[in-house]
C-alpha cells in the first residue's frame, strides 16, 4: 500500500483521487488527448442545441467545452460518488455543514417564501427572516419618501454603506447592476478600505445633515469597518456641530452582534439583524442589503430574492442532467484536475456588471481557497481557481491576447443580455448589437481559432503565419438572458453560489469557513504599535524590521 493509499478519508470518504470515478476520468482524459472543439462540432451538428440548459431566465450554453457525452456521464458519476446531493440536502435542511465553525449554512433561507419552514436547532428561522425584511422595507420606504429625516430635519440625500468583504462587495455590486432601478434623488456610496482616502472621497462633497451611514458588519469587530465608522461619526458630529444624540438619526447598523452595536453607540432599535448561519460572502440578500433596498425599493428587492429562490429550487430538485449549478461546478473540477487550469475568468458583456467579478472573487476564492479537507488532511488535488475578469469589451483590448494566444488554460464565463437596459438613451440602444456581436464573436474565436492553413490562404508571409495563428480550443460557457432585472441578478448570484458549493462538496473542503484571513489580522495588530513607537522591531523578521524602519524614517519618526 502506498503512502497515499494510507491517507485517512475525510468523513470516512475515500480521498477523491483514490476513487474509481476519478481514475475513470483520468483515463478518459488521456483518451481524449488533443481533441479539438473543431472536431467535436464537426462530429455532431446538433451539439450547439444539445449542450444548452435553461434555468429561469438564464440560457446556458456549454457546447464550447472540452467535453463529450462520456465526460459528462463520468463527471456526474463523480458527483454521485462524492454525494453532492447529500450535502446539498443537508445544507437546505439547516444541518451544521460548516463543521469547523459548527454552523448551519442557510443563505437559502434568506429568500425562502414566508410560509416555508426551515429549522436550525429545532427553531423555524423563516419568520425571523421575514420580520427583518419587513422592518427593512418600512425603513427603506421612510428614507426614500423623505419621512426619515436627519438631526436637523432635512431629508436624507446620500446613504453611505460602511463595511468590507461580504458587508460591502454584495450591495456595492448589486447597486451598480441595478442602477437603472435606483431612485434618482438618492445617492448611495460604499466605503470599505481602511485607507482614510476612501471615506474622505466618499464624504468630501456631502452635507452631514443629509447623510445616513449604514454600518454593515456581521461581527461588528472588523477593524476596518469600526475604524471607518468611528471616523464617519466624528465627521458627522463636526459637520452638524452637534452632540452624540445626533447619531441616532444618521447611523443604523446591520449585524449579528447587538452588544457590539450598542457599545459603538448605535441604538439597537436602529439595528437590522441577521444570523450566524449566514456567511459574510453569502449575505447581501440579508439585512446587509439594506443600502440596496433603499436604492431600489422593497418590491424590487423582493423580486431579486425570488430570483435567488428560483435557482435554489432548481439546484435542489432538478435532475443531474439538467442541473445547471451542478454542471458548472463539475466543469470547473474537470479543468482543474485534468487540464491543470489554475484560473477562471468571468467576463460580463454588460457595463452594469462591472463589479460582478470582484464580488465573485470573494464568493469563490474565500469559499474554496482551501488546502485541507473537512477532516484536516491535506488535499491531493486542485481546489478553487483564481477568479478574475472585467467587462468583456474592455478586456478584449487589454488581456484577451493572453486568452487567445497565451500558454494557459483559462476557462471563461461570458455573460450577456439580449435587451439593453430600459432607460438607455435612445441613440445608444443601437450600440447593443455591436456589443452582442463582440460577445458572440469572442467565444467563437476562442473555441475554433484560426489554423495556419487558413492564415496562409490569406496571403500572410510564411514567417508571420505562426504569429497570426489562433489554436483555439479555449473552453467557455455562455450565459444569455433577456434583460438585466432584479430577478435575473438573483438568479445569477444563486447560480454561482451553488456552483461554488458543488465544487467544495466534491473537493471535500469546508466552503463556509475562512480561517485563511485571520493570520494577517493578528500580525497587523502586532505591527501597528511598532510603527508608532519603534519598539519591538527586534521581534520582527529582518525584512519586515527593515521595512518598518524605512517607513518610520519616511514618516519622520
Ligand atoms: O461583516 P464583517 O464581520 O465585518 O466581516 C467582513 C468580512 O471579513 C471577513 O471575515 C474576512 O476577514 C469576510 O469573511 C467578511 O465578509
Coordinates of C-alpha atoms and ligand atoms in Angstrom, one line a residue:
X1 CA 0.0 0.0 0.0
X2 CA 1.4 3.4 -0.9
X3 CA 1.6 6.3 1.5
X4 CA -1.2 8.0 -0.4
X5 CA -3.5 5.0 -0.1
X6 CA -3.0 5.1 3.7
X7 CA -4.3 8.7 3.9
X8 CA -7.4 8.7 6.0
X9 CA -10.5 9.6 4.1
X10 CA -12.4 12.7 5.3
X11 CA -15.7 11.8 6.9
X12 CA -14.9 8.2 6.1
X13 CA -14.6 9.2 2.5
X14 CA -12.0 7.7 0.2
X15 CA -9.7 10.5 -0.9
X16 CA -11.1 11.9 -4.1
X17 CA -8.0 11.0 -6.2
X18 CA -8.3 7.4 -5.0
X19 CA -11.9 6.8 -6.2
X20 CA -12.6 4.7 -9.2
X21 CA -14.6 7.6 -10.6
X22 CA -11.6 9.9 -10.5
X23 CA -9.4 7.2 -12.1
X24 CA -12.0 6.8 -14.9
X25 CA -12.0 10.5 -15.6
X26 CA -8.2 10.4 -15.7
X27 CA -8.2 7.6 -18.2
X28 CA -10.9 9.3 -20.3
X29 CA -8.8 12.5 -20.3
X30 CA -5.8 10.6 -21.7
X31 CA -8.0 9.0 -24.4
X32 CA -9.3 12.4 -25.4
X33 CA -5.7 13.6 -25.9
X34 CA -5.6 16.8 -28.0
X35 CA -9.2 16.5 -29.2
X36 CA -10.2 19.9 -30.7
X37 CA -13.6 21.7 -30.4
X38 CA -13.5 21.9 -34.2
X39 CA -13.7 18.1 -34.3
X40 CA -16.4 17.9 -31.6
X41 CA -18.6 20.4 -33.5
X42 CA -17.9 18.7 -36.9
X43 CA -18.9 15.3 -35.5
X44 CA -22.2 16.5 -34.1
X45 CA -24.1 19.2 -35.9
X46 CA -26.6 19.2 -33.0
X47 CA -24.0 20.0 -30.4
X48 CA -25.0 23.7 -30.1
X49 CA -28.6 22.7 -29.4
X50 CA -27.9 19.7 -27.3
X51 CA -25.4 21.3 -25.0
X52 CA -27.6 24.0 -23.6
X53 CA -29.7 24.2 -20.4
X54 CA -32.2 26.7 -19.1
X55 CA -32.7 27.8 -15.6
X56 CA -35.3 30.6 -15.0
X57 CA -34.3 33.4 -17.4
X58 CA -30.8 32.1 -17.9
X59 CA -30.0 30.3 -21.1
X60 CA -26.7 28.4 -20.5
X61 CA -24.7 27.2 -23.5
X62 CA -21.9 24.8 -22.6
X63 CA -21.2 23.4 -26.1
X64 CA -17.9 25.1 -26.3
X65 CA -16.4 23.0 -23.5
X66 CA -13.8 20.2 -23.9
X67 CA -16.3 17.5 -23.0
X68 CA -18.2 14.7 -24.7
X69 CA -21.3 12.9 -23.5
X70 CA -19.0 10.4 -21.9
X71 CA -17.1 13.1 -20.0
X72 CA -20.4 14.4 -18.6
X73 CA -21.5 11.0 -17.6
X74 CA -18.2 10.4 -15.8
X75 CA -18.4 13.8 -14.1
X76 CA -21.9 13.1 -12.9
X77 CA -20.7 9.8 -11.6
X78 CA -18.1 11.6 -9.6
X79 CA -20.8 13.9 -8.2
X80 CA -22.8 10.9 -7.1
X81 CA -19.8 9.1 -5.6
X82 CA -18.9 12.2 -3.6
X83 CA -22.6 12.6 -2.5
X84 CA -23.0 16.2 -3.6
X85 CA -26.8 15.8 -3.4
X86 CA -26.5 14.5 0.2
X87 CA -24.5 17.5 1.3
X88 CA -26.8 19.8 -0.6
X89 CA -29.9 18.4 1.1
X90 CA -28.2 18.7 4.5
X91 CA -27.5 22.4 3.7
X92 CA -31.1 23.1 2.8
X93 CA -32.3 21.2 5.9
X94 CA -30.2 23.5 8.1
X95 CA -27.7 21.0 9.3
X96 CA -24.4 22.3 10.6
X97 CA -22.3 21.5 7.5
X98 CA -19.8 24.3 8.3
X99 CA -18.1 21.9 10.6
X100 CA -15.1 24.0 11.6
X101 CA -17.3 26.7 12.9
X102 CA -20.1 24.4 13.9
X103 CA -22.7 26.4 12.0
X104 CA -25.6 25.8 9.7
X105 CA -25.3 27.3 6.2
X106 CA -28.6 28.8 5.3
X107 CA -28.4 31.7 2.9
X108 CA -31.1 29.8 1.1
X109 CA -33.5 30.6 4.0
X110 CA -33.0 34.4 3.3
X111 CA -35.0 34.1 0.1
X112 CA -37.5 31.4 1.2
X113 CA -41.1 32.3 0.9
X114 CA -43.0 33.4 4.0
X115 CA -44.7 30.1 4.6
X116 CA -41.6 27.9 4.3
X117 CA -40.3 26.0 7.4
X118 CA -36.6 25.7 7.8
X119 CA -35.2 24.8 11.2
X120 CA -32.0 25.4 12.9
X121 CA -31.6 23.8 16.3
X122 CA -35.3 23.0 16.3
X123 CA -36.4 26.6 15.5
X124 CA -38.1 27.7 12.3
X125 CA -35.9 30.6 11.1
X126 CA -38.2 31.8 8.3
X127 CA -40.5 34.1 10.4
X128 CA -37.4 36.0 11.8
X129 CA -36.1 36.4 8.2
X130 CA -39.3 37.9 7.1
X131 CA -39.7 40.1 10.2
X132 CA -36.3 41.7 9.4
X133 CA -37.2 42.0 5.7
X134 CA -40.4 43.8 6.7
X135 CA -38.6 46.1 9.1
X136 CA -36.0 46.9 6.4
X137 CA -38.9 47.6 4.0
X138 CA -40.5 50.1 6.4
X139 CA -37.2 51.8 7.0
X140 CA -36.3 51.9 3.3
X141 CA -39.6 53.5 2.4
X142 CA -39.2 56.1 5.1
X143 CA -35.8 57.1 3.7
X144 CA -37.0 57.0 0.1
X145 CA -40.0 59.1 0.8
X146 CA -38.2 61.7 2.9
X147 CA -40.2 60.8 6.0
X148 CA -37.0 59.8 7.8
X149 CA -35.1 63.0 8.4
X150 CA -31.7 63.8 9.8
X151 CA -31.0 65.5 13.1
X152 CA -31.7 68.9 11.7
X153 CA -35.0 67.8 10.0
X154 CA -33.5 67.7 6.5
X155 CA -34.3 64.7 4.3
X156 CA -31.6 62.1 3.5
X157 CA -29.9 62.6 0.1
X158 CA -27.0 60.2 0.5
X159 CA -26.6 56.8 2.1
X160 CA -23.1 55.7 2.8
X161 CA -22.6 52.0 3.5
X162 CA -19.5 51.3 5.6
X163 CA -18.5 47.6 5.5
X164 CA -15.8 45.4 4.0
X165 CA -15.7 42.0 2.3
X166 CA -19.2 40.4 2.3
X167 CA -20.6 43.5 4.0
X168 CA -19.5 45.7 1.1
X169 CA -19.0 43.7 -2.2
X170 CA -22.5 42.3 -2.5
X171 CA -24.5 45.5 -2.0
X172 CA -21.9 47.6 -3.9
X173 CA -22.0 45.2 -6.9
X174 CA -25.8 44.9 -6.9
X175 CA -26.3 48.7 -6.6
X176 CA -24.2 49.0 -9.8
X177 CA -26.0 46.2 -11.5
X178 CA -29.4 47.6 -10.8
X179 CA -28.6 51.3 -11.3
X180 CA -31.4 51.8 -13.7
X181 CA -33.8 50.7 -11.0
X182 CA -32.5 53.1 -8.3
X183 CA -34.2 56.2 -7.0
X184 CA -32.7 59.1 -8.9
X185 CA -32.9 61.6 -6.0
X186 CA -30.8 59.4 -3.6
X187 CA -27.2 58.6 -3.9
X188 CA -25.6 55.5 -2.4
X189 CA -21.9 55.2 -1.8
X190 CA -19.7 52.5 -0.4
X191 CA -16.7 52.8 1.9
X192 CA -14.6 49.7 2.7
X193 CA -10.9 50.4 2.7
X194 CA -9.2 51.4 5.9
X195 CA -7.2 53.8 3.9
X196 CA -8.7 57.0 5.1
X197 CA -8.8 58.2 1.4
X198 CA -11.8 56.0 0.8
X199 CA -14.0 57.7 3.4
X200 CA -12.5 61.1 2.6
X201 CA -13.5 60.8 -1.1
X202 CA -17.0 59.5 -0.2
X203 CA -18.0 62.3 2.1
X204 CA -16.0 65.3 0.9
X205 CA -18.9 66.8 -1.1
X206 CA -21.6 65.8 1.3
X207 CA -23.8 67.7 3.7
X208 CA -23.7 65.9 7.1
X209 CA -27.3 66.9 7.7
X210 CA -28.5 64.9 4.6
X211 CA -26.3 61.9 5.1
X212 CA -27.2 58.5 6.5
X213 CA -24.4 56.0 7.4
X214 CA -25.2 52.3 7.4
X215 CA -22.5 50.4 9.3
X216 CA -22.5 46.8 8.0
X217 CA -20.6 44.2 9.8
X218 CA -21.7 40.7 10.7
X219 CA -19.3 40.5 13.6
X220 CA -19.1 44.2 14.4
X221 CA -15.5 43.7 15.3
X222 CA -13.9 44.2 11.9
X223 CA -11.2 46.7 12.5
X224 CA -11.5 48.4 9.1
X225 CA -15.3 48.9 9.5
X226 CA -15.2 50.0 13.1
X227 CA -12.4 52.5 12.3
X228 CA -14.2 54.0 9.3
X229 CA -17.5 54.1 11.3
X230 CA -15.8 56.0 14.1
X231 CA -14.2 58.5 11.7
X232 CA -17.6 58.9 10.0
X233 CA -19.2 59.6 13.3
X234 CA -16.6 62.3 14.1
X235 CA -17.1 63.8 10.6
X236 CA -20.9 63.9 11.2
X237 CA -20.8 65.4 14.6
X238 CA -18.3 68.0 13.5
X239 CA -20.4 68.8 10.4
X240 CA -23.6 69.1 12.4
X241 CA -21.9 70.9 15.3
X242 CA -24.0 68.5 17.4
X243 CA -23.6 66.1 20.4
X244 CA -23.9 62.3 20.3
X245 CA -27.7 62.5 20.4
X246 CA -27.5 63.3 16.6
X247 CA -26.1 59.8 15.9
X248 CA -29.4 58.1 16.2
X249 CA -30.8 59.8 13.1
X250 CA -27.7 59.3 11.0
X251 CA -26.4 55.8 11.9
X252 CA -28.0 52.4 11.5
X253 CA -26.3 49.0 11.9
X254 CA -26.5 45.7 10.1
X255 CA -25.1 43.0 12.3
X256 CA -25.4 39.7 14.2
X257 CA -23.8 41.4 17.3
X258 CA -26.3 43.6 19.2
X259 CA -23.9 44.1 22.0
X260 CA -21.1 45.4 19.7
X261 CA -23.6 47.7 18.0
X262 CA -24.8 49.2 21.4
X263 CA -21.2 49.6 22.5
X264 CA -20.5 51.6 19.4
X265 CA -23.3 53.9 20.3
X266 CA -25.9 52.9 17.8
X267 CA -29.4 52.4 19.2
X268 CA -30.3 48.7 18.8
X269 CA -33.7 49.8 17.7
X270 CA -31.8 51.0 14.6
X271 CA -30.1 47.7 14.1
X272 CA -31.2 45.2 11.4
X273 CA -30.3 41.7 12.4
X274 CA -29.1 38.6 10.7
X275 CA -27.7 35.3 12.0
X276 CA -24.5 33.3 12.3
X277 CA -25.8 30.8 9.7
X278 CA -25.4 33.5 7.0
X279 CA -21.8 33.6 5.8
X280 CA -20.5 37.1 5.1
X281 CA -20.0 36.4 1.4
X282 CA -23.5 34.9 1.2
X283 CA -25.2 37.8 3.0
X284 CA -26.2 40.6 0.6
X285 CA -29.7 39.2 0.4
X286 CA -29.9 39.6 4.2
X287 CA -30.0 42.8 6.2
X288 CA -26.7 43.5 4.6
X289 CA -28.6 44.5 1.5
X290 CA -30.3 47.5 3.3
X291 CA -28.5 50.1 1.2
X292 CA -29.5 48.3 -1.9
X293 CA -33.1 48.1 -0.7
X294 CA -33.2 51.8 0.0
X295 CA -31.9 52.4 -3.6
X296 CA -34.2 50.1 -5.5
X297 CA -37.2 49.8 -3.1
X298 CA -38.5 46.8 -1.2
X299 CA -40.5 45.5 -4.1
X300 CA -37.6 45.1 -6.5
X301 CA -35.6 43.7 -3.6
X302 CA -38.3 41.1 -3.2
X303 CA -38.1 40.3 -6.9
X304 CA -34.4 39.8 -6.6
X305 CA -34.9 37.4 -3.7
X306 CA -37.5 35.5 -5.8
X307 CA -34.8 35.1 -8.5
X308 CA -32.4 33.6 -5.9
X309 CA -35.1 31.3 -4.7
X310 CA -36.0 30.1 -8.2
X311 CA -32.4 28.9 -8.7
X312 CA -32.3 27.4 -5.2
X313 CA -35.3 25.3 -6.1
X314 CA -33.7 24.3 -9.4
X315 CA -30.5 23.3 -7.6
X316 CA -32.4 21.3 -5.0
X317 CA -34.8 19.5 -7.4
X318 CA -33.5 19.4 -11.0
X319 CA -32.1 16.0 -12.1
X320 CA -28.4 15.9 -12.6
X321 CA -28.6 16.1 -16.4
X322 CA -30.4 19.4 -16.2
X323 CA -28.9 20.8 -13.0
X324 CA -27.0 24.0 -14.1
X325 CA -25.0 24.7 -10.9
X326 CA -24.0 21.0 -10.8
X327 CA -22.9 21.2 -14.4
X328 CA -20.9 24.4 -13.9
X329 CA -19.3 23.0 -10.8
X330 CA -18.3 19.8 -12.5
X331 CA -16.8 21.6 -15.4
X332 CA -14.5 23.6 -13.1
X333 CA -13.5 20.4 -11.3
X334 CA -12.7 18.8 -14.7
X335 CA -10.4 21.6 -15.9
X336 CA -8.7 22.0 -12.5
X337 CA -7.9 18.3 -12.2
X338 CA -7.3 17.2 -15.7
X339 CA -6.1 20.3 -17.6
X340 CA -4.2 21.9 -14.7
X341 CA -6.3 25.1 -15.1
X342 CA -5.4 27.5 -12.3
X343 CA -7.7 30.3 -13.2
X344 CA -11.3 31.0 -14.2
X345 CA -12.3 34.2 -16.0
X346 CA -15.8 35.8 -15.6
X347 CA -16.4 38.2 -18.5
X348 CA -19.7 40.1 -18.4
X349 CA -20.8 41.9 -21.5
X350 CA -22.7 44.5 -19.5
X351 CA -21.4 47.7 -18.2
X352 CA -23.7 47.3 -15.2
X353 CA -21.9 44.1 -14.2
X354 CA -18.6 45.9 -13.7
X355 CA -18.3 44.8 -10.1
X356 CA -19.7 41.4 -10.6
X357 CA -16.4 39.5 -10.9
X358 CA -14.9 41.3 -7.9
X359 CA -18.0 40.1 -5.9
X360 CA -17.4 36.5 -7.2
X361 CA -13.8 36.6 -6.2
X362 CA -14.8 36.7 -2.6
X363 CA -17.6 34.2 -3.1
X364 CA -15.4 31.7 -4.8
X365 CA -11.9 32.3 -3.5
X366 CA -12.8 32.8 0.2
X367 CA -15.0 29.7 0.0
X368 CA -12.8 27.3 -1.9
X369 CA -9.3 28.6 -1.4
X370 CA -8.5 25.7 0.9
X371 CA -5.9 23.0 1.0
X372 CA -7.1 20.7 3.7
X373 CA -10.2 18.5 3.6
X374 CA -13.0 18.6 6.0
X375 CA -11.1 16.3 8.4
X376 CA -8.0 18.5 8.2
X377 CA -6.0 16.2 5.9
X378 CA -4.0 17.9 3.1
X379 CA -5.9 17.6 -0.2
X380 CA -4.0 16.0 -3.1
X381 CA -6.0 17.8 -5.9
X382 CA -6.6 21.3 -7.1
X383 CA -9.2 23.3 -5.2
X384 CA -10.6 26.8 -6.1
X385 CA -9.2 28.7 -9.1
X386 CA -8.1 32.3 -9.3
X387 CA -11.2 34.1 -10.3
X388 CA -10.7 37.3 -12.3
X389 CA -12.2 39.4 -15.1
X390 CA -13.7 42.7 -16.0
X391 CA -16.4 43.7 -18.6
X392 CA -15.6 41.9 -21.8
X393 CA -15.2 44.6 -24.4
X394 CA -12.6 46.4 -22.3
X395 CA -10.8 43.2 -21.7
X396 CA -10.7 42.5 -25.4
X397 CA -8.4 45.5 -25.9
X398 CA -6.2 44.5 -22.9
X399 CA -5.7 41.0 -21.7
X400 CA -7.7 38.9 -24.2
X401 CA -4.4 38.5 -26.1
X402 CA -3.3 36.0 -23.4
X403 CA -6.6 34.2 -23.6
X404 CA -6.3 33.7 -27.3
X405 CA -2.6 33.0 -27.8
X406 CA -1.1 32.5 -24.3
X407 CA 0.0 29.2 -22.9
X408 CA -2.5 28.9 -20.1
X409 CA -5.9 27.0 -19.9
X410 CA -8.4 29.6 -18.6
X411 CA -12.0 28.5 -18.8
X412 CA -14.2 31.6 -19.1
X413 CA -17.8 32.5 -18.5
X414 CA -19.4 35.0 -20.9
X415 CA -22.5 36.7 -19.5
X416 CA -24.7 38.9 -21.8
X417 CA -28.2 40.2 -22.1
X418 CA -30.4 40.5 -25.2
X419 CA -32.1 43.8 -24.2
X420 CA -30.2 46.9 -23.4
X421 CA -31.3 48.4 -20.0
X422 CA -34.6 50.1 -20.0
X423 CA -33.6 53.8 -19.7
X424 CA -30.7 53.9 -22.0
X425 CA -30.7 57.0 -24.2
X426 CA -32.4 56.0 -27.5
X427 CA -29.4 56.9 -29.5
X428 CA -27.3 54.4 -27.5
X429 CA -29.7 51.5 -28.0
X430 CA -28.3 50.9 -31.5
X431 CA -24.9 50.1 -29.9
X432 CA -26.3 47.0 -28.3
X433 CA -26.0 44.8 -31.4
X434 CA -22.3 45.7 -31.6
X435 CA -21.8 44.8 -28.0
X436 CA -23.5 41.4 -28.5
X437 CA -21.7 40.8 -31.8
X438 CA -18.5 41.0 -29.8
X439 CA -19.9 38.8 -27.1
X440 CA -20.7 36.0 -29.6
X441 CA -17.5 36.6 -31.7
X442 CA -15.1 36.1 -28.8
X443 CA -16.4 32.7 -27.7
X444 CA -16.3 31.6 -31.4
X445 CA -12.7 32.8 -31.8
X446 CA -11.7 31.2 -28.5
X447 CA -13.2 27.9 -29.4
X448 CA -12.3 27.5 -33.1
X449 CA -9.3 29.8 -33.6
X450 CA -7.7 30.1 -37.0
X451 CA -5.5 27.4 -38.4
X452 CA -2.1 28.0 -40.0
X453 CA -3.6 26.9 -43.3
X454 CA -6.4 29.5 -43.0
X455 CA -3.9 32.2 -42.2
X456 CA -1.6 31.2 -45.1
X457 CA -4.5 31.2 -47.5
X458 CA -5.0 34.9 -46.8
X459 CA -1.6 35.5 -48.3
X460 CA 0.2 36.1 -45.0
X461 CA 4.0 35.8 -45.4
X462 CA 5.2 32.4 -44.0
X463 CA 7.3 33.9 -41.2
X464 CA 4.2 35.7 -39.8
X465 CA 1.9 32.7 -40.0
X466 CA 2.7 31.3 -36.5
X467 CA 2.1 34.8 -35.1
X468 CA -1.3 35.1 -36.7
X469 CA -2.5 31.6 -35.9
X470 CA -5.1 31.0 -33.2
X471 CA -5.0 27.5 -31.9
X472 CA -8.5 27.8 -30.4
X473 CA -9.8 25.1 -28.1
X474 CA -10.3 27.5 -25.2
X475 CA -13.4 26.5 -23.2
X476 CA -16.2 28.9 -22.5
X477 CA -19.7 28.9 -21.0
X478 CA -22.1 31.5 -22.4
X479 CA -25.0 32.7 -20.2
X480 CA -27.5 34.7 -22.1
X481 CA -30.6 36.3 -20.5
X482 CA -33.4 38.5 -21.9
X483 CA -32.7 41.6 -19.7
X484 CA -30.9 42.5 -16.5
X485 CA -33.7 42.6 -14.0
X486 CA -33.5 42.3 -10.2
X487 CA -34.8 38.7 -10.6
X488 CA -32.1 37.9 -13.1
X489 CA -29.4 39.3 -10.8
X490 CA -30.7 37.0 -8.0
X491 CA -30.7 34.0 -10.4
X492 CA -27.1 34.7 -11.5
X493 CA -25.7 35.1 -8.0
X494 CA -27.5 31.9 -6.7
X495 CA -26.1 30.1 -9.7
X496 CA -22.6 30.9 -8.7
X497 CA -23.2 30.3 -5.0
X498 CA -24.4 26.8 -5.8
X499 CA -21.6 26.2 -8.3
X500 CA -19.1 27.0 -5.6
X501 CA -21.0 24.7 -3.3
X502 CA -20.8 21.8 -5.7
X503 CA -17.0 22.2 -6.1
X504 CA -16.4 22.4 -2.4
X505 CA -18.5 19.2 -1.9
X506 CA -16.5 17.3 -4.5
X507 CA -13.2 18.5 -3.2
X508 CA -14.4 17.7 0.3
X509 CA -13.4 21.0 1.8
X510 CA -15.4 23.3 4.1
X511 CA -16.5 26.1 1.7
X512 CA -18.0 28.1 4.5
X513 CA -15.2 29.0 6.8
X514 CA -12.3 31.4 6.1
X515 CA -9.5 30.8 8.6
X516 CA -7.0 31.9 6.0
X517 CA -7.9 35.6 6.6
X518 CA -7.0 35.5 10.3
X519 CA -3.2 35.5 10.5
X520 CA -2.8 38.8 8.6
X521 CA -5.3 40.5 11.0
X522 CA -3.3 39.3 14.1
X523 CA 0.0 40.4 12.6
X524 CA -1.3 43.8 11.6
X525 CA -2.5 44.3 15.2
X526 CA 1.0 43.5 16.4
X527 CA 2.8 45.7 13.9
X528 CA 0.6 48.8 14.3
X529 CA 2.1 49.9 17.7
X530 CA 5.6 49.2 16.4
X531 CA 5.0 51.7 13.6
X532 CA 4.1 54.3 16.2
X533 CA 6.8 53.7 18.8
X534 CA 9.5 51.8 17.0
X535 CA 9.6 49.5 20.0
X536 CA 9.6 45.7 19.3
X537 CA 11.3 45.7 15.9
X538 CA 13.7 43.0 17.2
X539 CA 10.8 40.6 17.4
X540 CA 10.2 41.0 13.6
X541 CA 11.9 39.1 10.8
X542 CA 14.8 41.1 9.3
X543 CA 12.9 42.0 6.1
X544 CA 9.9 43.4 7.9
X545 CA 12.1 45.1 10.5
X546 CA 14.0 46.9 7.7
X547 CA 10.7 47.9 6.0
X548 CA 9.2 49.2 9.3
X549 CA 12.4 51.2 9.9
X550 CA 12.3 52.7 6.4
X551 CA 8.6 53.6 6.9
X552 CA 9.3 55.3 10.2
X553 CA 12.1 57.2 8.7
X554 CA 9.9 58.3 5.8
X555 CA 7.3 59.5 8.2
X556 CA 9.9 61.4 10.2
X557 CA 9.7 59.2 13.3
Ligands
LIG1 O1 -19.1 41.6 8.2 P1 -17.8 41.6 9.0 O2 -17.9 40.7 10.2 O3 -17.3 42.9 9.2 O4 -16.7 40.8 8.1 C1 -16.3 41.3 6.9 C2 -15.6 40.3 6.1 O5 -14.4 39.9 6.8 C3 -14.2 38.5 6.6 O6 -14.5 37.9 7.8 C4 -12.8 38.3 6.2 O7 -11.9 38.9 7.0 C5 -15.2 38.1 5.5 O8 -15.5 36.8 5.5 C6 -16.3 39.0 5.8 O9 -17.2 39.1 4.7

